[in-house]
Amino acid sequence: RRLSSVEVATFFLQRINTLGKTLNAFISVDEEKTLAAAQAADRLIAAGKAGPLTGVPVAHKDIFCAKDWLTTCGSKMLANFRAPYDAHVIEQFNAAGAVTAGKTNMDEFAMGSSNETSYFGNVISPWRRNDGSTAALAPGGSSGGSSSAIAARLCPAATGTDTGGSIRQPAAFVGISGIKPTYGRCSRWGVVAFASSLDQPGPFARTVEDSALLLQAMAGHDPKDSTSAPRAVPDFAAAARNPDIRGMKVGIPTEYRVDGTSPEIVALWSTGMEMLKAAGAQTVEVSLPHTKYALPAYYIVAPAECSSNLARYDGVRFGLRVPGKDLAEMYQNTRGAGFGKEVRRRILIGTYVLSAGYYDAYYKKAQQIRSLIARDFSQAFEKCDVLLTPTAPSPAFAFGAKADPLAMYLNDVFAVPASLAGLPAMSVPAGLNREGLPL
Ligand code: GLN
């Protein structure tokens, strides 16, 4: 028997309200809204107007504005902010008849790699090590609520955003598929801004094919985002269903053999090469000589843009306001109380690298590096069609394991180059390590 959309929504809501609470994967759940959307989907189906996503519950990272839903971005600053309109991505999902399953937890303003910076608390991965350890593991970040929700089967589909790995790394940590589209493929309209030249919405699902279906719904030109690409959206799902990679050249970047990468990941990387060869592809060694500068350049560019974007949270227009004796004190009180430690660190770094005396030494240099990194990729793609690399240098780690911010930033080493170059990138689960954790 074909289940109705209401039955499907009811099933997943029940999991969200039980397991989802344990994992702290959601910030907002609204059964009434979700069930009303499911009823509307059932009406579309009855009218013969259903598309592939009609009635499918989709959880949205709490960075997407969704009309009348809380949109907190994981921050105290926006803890009570109700979006007055839908993000373009949300509009597209609604138009496809998808059902919003809730808003997922995330690192504050999408800054983090473990979901430990959320004002609403850590998100827990449903995975455990198989060595008897009961330590809770990070689901990756910043879209950890979405990754944890898919891995725990709280919903079949979710959205995220990726600025420097926030879709790919959480997908890798919980063994699901996640796509960071080409910059400009999905509109940033209605997405709370972190680093505008890097931010890109994308999907999470259990399989690549499901992710492709979601991407097809999310993608498309939006005149309200001047960086949105005016390009037709190909049939991603059809391509995923008929994967023919015979004759494809898969580049293996020499510089991604980075010290400190888990040996199991290096071994699985070789297995991946063998899998692709067995399917008819051929591997070629390529060089991306500026790789080692990508991480430092990212951690200048992203904070610089964040410091500028987050200047809007001033207690005047929307979000938190903490009064003071005059305007300046009100700003200080509001921003001091509303932003967590990591966000404040990024704002400080960003304003520093943009300040008059340091702009040329840091921000301008980082922008130059960014061009060189993009050029590295263009040159590599003269020799190959795609690249195969690890997503992260380690499997999921326990909370508190990377208390030093630099150690946390290092986890993004393989993710940020594609972001700086605006390239698409996808995480595909490829195996488990000795402790039974996904890689
Ligand atoms: N972990 C990276 C950071 O903290 C990436 C975050 C993201 O992609 N939103 O900046």
Tab-separated table of N, CA, C and O and ligand atoms in Angstrom, residues 61 109-113 141-142 161-167 194 199 298-299 302 342 346 409 412 416, ligand 1:
chain	number	residue	atom	x	y	z
A	61	LYS	N	18.271	23.152	7.549
A	61	LYS	CA	19.232	23.771	8.468
A	61	LYS	C	18.656	25.111	8.921
A	61	LYS	O	18.071	25.838	8.104
A	109	PHE	N	25.956	30.561	13.552
A	109	PHE	CA	26.243	31.264	12.294
A	109	PHE	C	27.096	30.407	11.350
A	109	PHE	O	27.879	30.929	10.559
A	110	ALA	N	26.954	29.093	11.478
A	110	ALA	CA	27.640	28.124	10.589
A	110	ALA	C	29.149	28.127	10.765
A	110	ALA	O	29.882	27.753	9.858
A	111	MET	N	29.613	28.565	11.940
A	111	MET	CA	31.058	28.593	12.190
A	111	MET	C	31.438	27.452	13.114
A	111	MET	O	31.175	27.499	14.313
A	112	GLY	N	32.037	26.429	12.524
A	112	GLY	CA	32.474	25.299	13.322
A	112	GLY	C	32.524	24.043	12.487
A	112	GLY	O	32.055	24.015	11.347
A	113	SER	N	33.124	23.001	13.042
A	113	SER	CA	33.284	21.740	12.323
A	113	SER	C	32.800	20.565	13.171
A	113	SER	O	33.108	19.417	12.858
A	141	GLY	N	30.304	19.498	11.415
A	141	GLY	CA	29.669	20.813	11.452
A	141	GLY	C	30.023	21.596	10.206
A	141	GLY	O	30.876	21.182	9.444
A	142	SER	N	29.330	22.662	9.947
A	142	SER	CA	28.336	23.238	10.846
A	142	SER	C	26.939	22.652	10.688
A	142	SER	O	26.097	22.857	11.551
A	161	THR	N	24.258	24.197	4.435
A	161	THR	CA	25.041	25.158	3.667
A	161	THR	C	26.497	24.805	3.875
A	161	THR	O	26.872	24.246	4.908
A	162	ASP	N	27.295	25.130	2.874
A	162	ASP	CA	28.716	24.784	2.905
A	162	ASP	C	29.498	26.034	2.527
A	162	ASP	O	29.358	26.561	1.429
A	163	THR	N	30.285	26.520	3.481
A	163	THR	CA	31.115	27.703	3.275
A	163	THR	C	32.559	27.263	3.124
A	163	THR	O	33.305	27.785	2.303
A	164	GLY	N	32.919	26.256	3.946
A	164	GLY	CA	34.268	25.685	3.884
A	164	GLY	C	34.222	24.228	4.305
A	164	GLY	O	35.114	23.744	4.988
A	165	GLY	N	33.129	23.559	3.936
A	165	GLY	CA	33.045	22.123	4.250
A	165	GLY	C	31.822	21.696	5.028
A	165	GLY	O	31.644	20.506	5.324
A	166	SER	N	30.956	22.635	5.376
A	166	SER	CA	29.861	22.342	6.315
A	166	SER	C	28.784	21.392	5.822
A	166	SER	O	27.910	21.016	6.596
A	167	ILE	N	28.824	21.002	4.547
A	167	ILE	CA	27.961	19.901	4.112
A	167	ILE	C	28.807	18.633	3.998
A	167	ILE	O	28.453	17.571	4.501
A	194	PHE	N	27.084	34.145	6.148
A	194	PHE	CA	28.317	33.971	6.937
A	194	PHE	C	29.442	34.610	6.111
A	194	PHE	O	29.884	35.719	6.397
A	199	ASP	N	29.545	30.971	0.749
A	199	ASP	CA	28.323	30.262	1.195
A	199	ASP	C	27.591	29.624	0.017
A	199	ASP	O	27.364	30.290	-0.999
A	298	TYR	N	41.595	30.673	3.704
A	298	TYR	CA	40.179	30.567	4.073
A	298	TYR	C	39.929	31.235	5.419
A	298	TYR	O	38.946	31.966	5.589
A	299	TYR	N	40.817	30.980	6.385
A	299	TYR	CA	40.594	31.528	7.722
A	299	TYR	C	40.962	33.013	7.826
A	299	TYR	O	41.013	33.577	8.907
A	302	ALA	N	37.124	34.071	5.179
A	302	ALA	CA	35.825	33.791	5.814
A	302	ALA	C	35.581	34.704	7.022
A	302	ALA	O	34.510	35.324	7.105
A	342	GLU	N	33.167	31.526	19.595
A	342	GLU	CA	33.768	31.307	18.274
A	342	GLU	C	33.388	32.436	17.307
A	342	GLU	O	34.222	32.914	16.541
A	346	ARG	N	35.912	35.045	15.393
A	346	ARG	CA	35.950	35.283	13.944
A	346	ARG	C	35.788	36.773	13.629
A	346	ARG	O	36.423	37.299	12.716
A	409	TYR	N	40.218	23.951	13.118
A	409	TYR	CA	40.302	24.487	11.764
A	409	TYR	C	41.016	23.497	10.831
A	409	TYR	O	40.680	23.381	9.656
A	412	ASP	N	39.400	21.051	8.397
A	412	ASP	CA	38.799	21.534	7.143
A	412	ASP	C	39.796	21.532	5.984
A	412	ASP	O	39.494	22.048	4.905
A	416	VAL	N	38.304	23.144	2.231
A	416	VAL	CA	38.295	24.564	1.864
A	416	VAL	C	38.823	24.900	0.462
A	416	VAL	O	38.363	25.884	-0.125
B	1	GLN	N1	34.320	24.539	9.464
B	1	GLN	C1	34.405	25.679	8.613
B	1	GLN	C2	34.330	26.934	9.444
B	1	GLN	O1	34.174	26.836	10.606
B	1	GLN	C3	33.351	25.657	7.569
B	1	GLN	C4	32.034	26.119	8.035
B	1	GLN	C5	31.023	26.130	6.935
B	1	GLN	O2	31.228	25.564	5.865
B	1	GLN	N2	29.912	26.826	7.198
B	1	GLN	O3	34.393	28.020	8.945
